[in-house]
PDB file of C-alpha atoms in Angstrom:
ATOM      1  CA  MET X   1       0.000   0.000   0.000  1.00 79.00           C
ATOM      2  CA  LYS X   2       2.921   2.335   0.722  1.00 84.00           C
ATOM      3  CA  ASP X   3       3.814   2.363  -2.974  1.00 89.00           C
ATOM      4  CA  TYR X   4       0.478   4.050  -3.681  1.00 93.00           C
ATOM      5  CA  LEU X   5       0.661   6.777  -1.020  1.00 94.00           C
ATOM      6  CA  PRO X   6       1.678   9.562  -3.448  1.00 94.00           C
ATOM      7  CA  LEU X   7      -1.265   8.650  -5.688  1.00 94.00           C
ATOM      8  CA  LEU X   8      -3.716   8.343  -2.785  1.00 95.00           C
ATOM      9  CA  LEU X   9      -2.677  11.778  -1.528  1.00 95.00           C
ATOM     10  CA  LYS X  10      -3.977  13.172  -4.843  1.00 93.00           C
ATOM     11  CA  CYS X  11      -7.482  11.866  -4.062  1.00 93.00           C
ATOM     12  CA  PRO X  12      -9.716  14.700  -2.856  1.00 90.00           C
ATOM     13  CA  PRO X  13     -10.649  13.019   0.462  1.00 90.00           C
ATOM     14  CA  PHE X  14      -6.980  12.634   1.397  1.00 94.00           C
ATOM     15  CA  ALA X  15      -5.352  15.661  -0.275  1.00 92.00           C
ATOM     16  CA  HIS X  16      -5.009  17.573   2.997  1.00 94.00           C
ATOM     17  CA  MET X  17      -3.281  14.701   4.848  1.00 96.00           C
ATOM     18  CA  THR X  18       0.343  13.836   5.446  1.00 96.00           C
ATOM     19  CA  GLU X  19       1.637  10.395   4.491  1.00 95.00           C
ATOM     20  CA  SER X  20       1.726   9.427   8.161  1.00 95.00           C
ATOM     21  CA  GLU X  21      -1.894  10.485   8.717  1.00 96.00           C
ATOM     22  CA  LEU X  22      -3.005   8.622   5.605  1.00 96.00           C
ATOM     23  CA  LEU X  23      -1.217   5.443   6.704  1.00 95.00           C
ATOM     24  CA  GLN X  24      -2.987   5.636  10.066  1.00 96.00           C
ATOM     25  CA  LEU X  25      -6.348   6.166   8.381  1.00 94.00           C
ATOM     26  CA  LEU X  26      -5.804   3.262   5.969  1.00 94.00           C
ATOM     27  CA  HIS X  27      -4.960   1.045   8.923  1.00 94.00           C
ATOM     28  CA  CYS X  28      -8.093   2.133  10.835  1.00 94.00           C
ATOM     29  CA  LEU X  29     -10.245   1.509   7.763  1.00 89.00           C
ATOM     30  CA  ASP X  30      -8.646  -1.898   7.224  1.00 90.00           C
ATOM     31  CA  ALA X  31      -7.888  -0.794   3.648  1.00 92.00           C
ATOM     32  CA  GLN X  32      -7.115  -3.586   1.217  1.00 91.00           C
ATOM     33  CA  LEU X  33      -5.337  -3.587  -2.108  1.00 91.00           C
ATOM     34  CA  ILE X  34      -7.337  -5.669  -4.575  1.00 90.00           C
ATOM     35  CA  ARG X  35      -6.154  -6.419  -8.075  1.00 91.00           C
ATOM     36  CA  VAL X  36      -8.853  -7.055 -10.669  1.00 89.00           C
ATOM     37  CA  PRO X  37      -7.752  -8.662 -13.950  1.00 89.00           C
ATOM     38  CA  LYS X  38      -8.428  -6.716 -17.117  1.00 88.00           C
ATOM     39  CA  GLY X  39     -11.946  -7.410 -18.346  1.00 85.00           C
ATOM     40  CA  ALA X  40     -13.138  -8.825 -15.004  1.00 85.00           C
ATOM     41  CA  ALA X  41     -15.890  -7.286 -12.891  1.00 82.00           C
ATOM     42  CA  ALA X  42     -14.798  -5.381  -9.785  1.00 83.00           C
ATOM     43  CA  LEU X  43     -18.392  -5.299  -8.510  1.00 78.00           C
ATOM     44  CA  HIS X  44     -21.482  -7.168  -9.650  1.00 76.00           C
ATOM     45  CA  GLN X  45     -24.831  -5.468 -10.082  1.00 74.00           C
ATOM     46  CA  GLY X  46     -27.168  -6.426  -7.248  1.00 76.00           C
ATOM     47  CA  ALA X  47     -24.418  -7.787  -4.996  1.00 77.00           C
ATOM     48  CA  PRO X  48     -24.111  -6.204  -1.542  1.00 80.00           C
ATOM     49  CA  VAL X  49     -21.449  -3.489  -1.368  1.00 78.00           C
ATOM     50  CA  LYS X  50     -19.929  -2.833   2.046  1.00 80.00           C
ATOM     51  CA  ALA X  51     -17.032  -0.631   1.017  1.00 82.00           C
ATOM     52  CA  PHE X  52     -16.075   1.882  -1.629  1.00 85.00           C
ATOM     53  CA  GLY X  53     -13.048   1.686  -3.889  1.00 89.00           C
ATOM     54  CA  ILE X  54     -10.395   4.022  -5.199  1.00 92.00           C
ATOM     55  CA  LEU X  55      -8.984   3.175  -8.589  1.00 92.00           C
ATOM     56  CA  LEU X  56      -5.182   3.247  -8.460  1.00 93.00           C
ATOM     57  CA  GLU X  57      -4.231   1.946 -11.898  1.00 93.00           C
ATOM     58  CA  GLY X  58      -5.931   1.356 -15.212  1.00 92.00           C
ATOM     59  CA  GLN X  59      -9.509   2.225 -16.062  1.00 91.00           C
ATOM     60  CA  LEU X  60     -12.846   1.046 -14.728  1.00 90.00           C
ATOM     61  CA  GLN X  61     -16.198   1.266 -16.460  1.00 89.00           C
ATOM     62  CA  LEU X  62     -19.413   1.386 -14.460  1.00 86.00           C
ATOM     63  CA  ILE X  63     -22.022  -0.451 -16.501  1.00 86.00           C
ATOM     64  CA  ARG X  64     -25.691  -1.084 -15.723  1.00 85.00           C
ATOM     65  CA  THR X  65     -27.414  -4.101 -17.244  1.00 86.00           C
ATOM     66  CA  ASP X  66     -31.186  -3.938 -17.643  1.00 89.00           C
ATOM     67  CA  PRO X  67     -33.488  -6.973 -17.307  1.00 90.00           C
ATOM     68  CA  ASN X  68     -33.288  -7.514 -21.094  1.00 93.00           C
ATOM     69  CA  GLY X  69     -29.500  -7.785 -20.955  1.00 89.00           C
ATOM     70  CA  HIS X  70     -28.786  -4.380 -22.524  1.00 92.00           C
ATOM     71  CA  HIS X  71     -25.741  -2.572 -21.153  1.00 89.00           C
ATOM     72  CA  SER X  72     -25.544   1.156 -20.408  1.00 90.00           C
ATOM     73  CA  LEU X  73     -22.244   2.871 -19.642  1.00 89.00           C
ATOM     74  CA  LEU X  74     -22.727   4.974 -16.513  1.00 86.00           C
ATOM     75  CA  SER X  75     -19.198   6.257 -16.020  1.00 88.00           C
ATOM     76  CA  ASN X  76     -15.520   5.796 -16.790  1.00 92.00           C
ATOM     77  CA  VAL X  77     -13.463   5.820 -13.594  1.00 92.00           C
ATOM     78  CA  GLN X  78      -9.879   7.089 -13.785  1.00 93.00           C
ATOM     79  CA  PRO X  79      -7.007   6.654 -11.286  1.00 93.00           C
ATOM     80  CA  THR X  80      -7.551   8.527  -7.979  1.00 93.00           C
ATOM     81  CA  GLU X  81     -11.344   8.478  -8.461  1.00 92.00           C
ATOM     82  CA  LEU X  82     -13.735   6.787  -6.042  1.00 89.00           C
ATOM     83  CA  PHE X  83     -16.349   4.226  -7.057  1.00 87.00           C
ATOM     84  CA  GLY X  84     -19.085   2.356  -5.227  1.00 81.00           C
ATOM     85  CA  GLU X  85     -19.369   5.022  -2.530  1.00 81.00           C
ATOM     86  CA  ALA X  86     -23.027   5.820  -3.245  1.00 72.00           C
ATOM     87  CA  ILE X  87     -23.969   2.165  -2.855  1.00 72.00           C
ATOM     88  CA  ALA X  88     -21.658   1.465   0.081  1.00 71.00           C
ATOM     89  CA  PHE X  89     -23.073   4.349   2.117  1.00 71.00           C
ATOM     90  CA  SER X  90     -26.743   3.872   1.191  1.00 72.00           C
ATOM     91  CA  HIS X  91     -29.101   1.960   3.436  1.00 61.00           C
ATOM     92  CA  ALA X  92     -30.602   0.033   0.553  1.00 53.00           C
TER      93      ALA X  92
END
């Protein structure tokens, strides 16, 4: 995780922090580094989401699939951007 500290400090929620403060926060949040292979799903529609993510490398597409199987692109996520936060913090 330490390798990504400079990148994480560019994320708006952490931009005001020092590296030491960010390390403490990541520890308190039990932050995990998860690698998702290219083309694989990071989250599945309808699955429970208990945490949000921050993209560190690559690109992530948020896609909604309707009941007929049609896909709609909701967003392209770039490094340092958050994803899943609206779902993770909702009570639904």
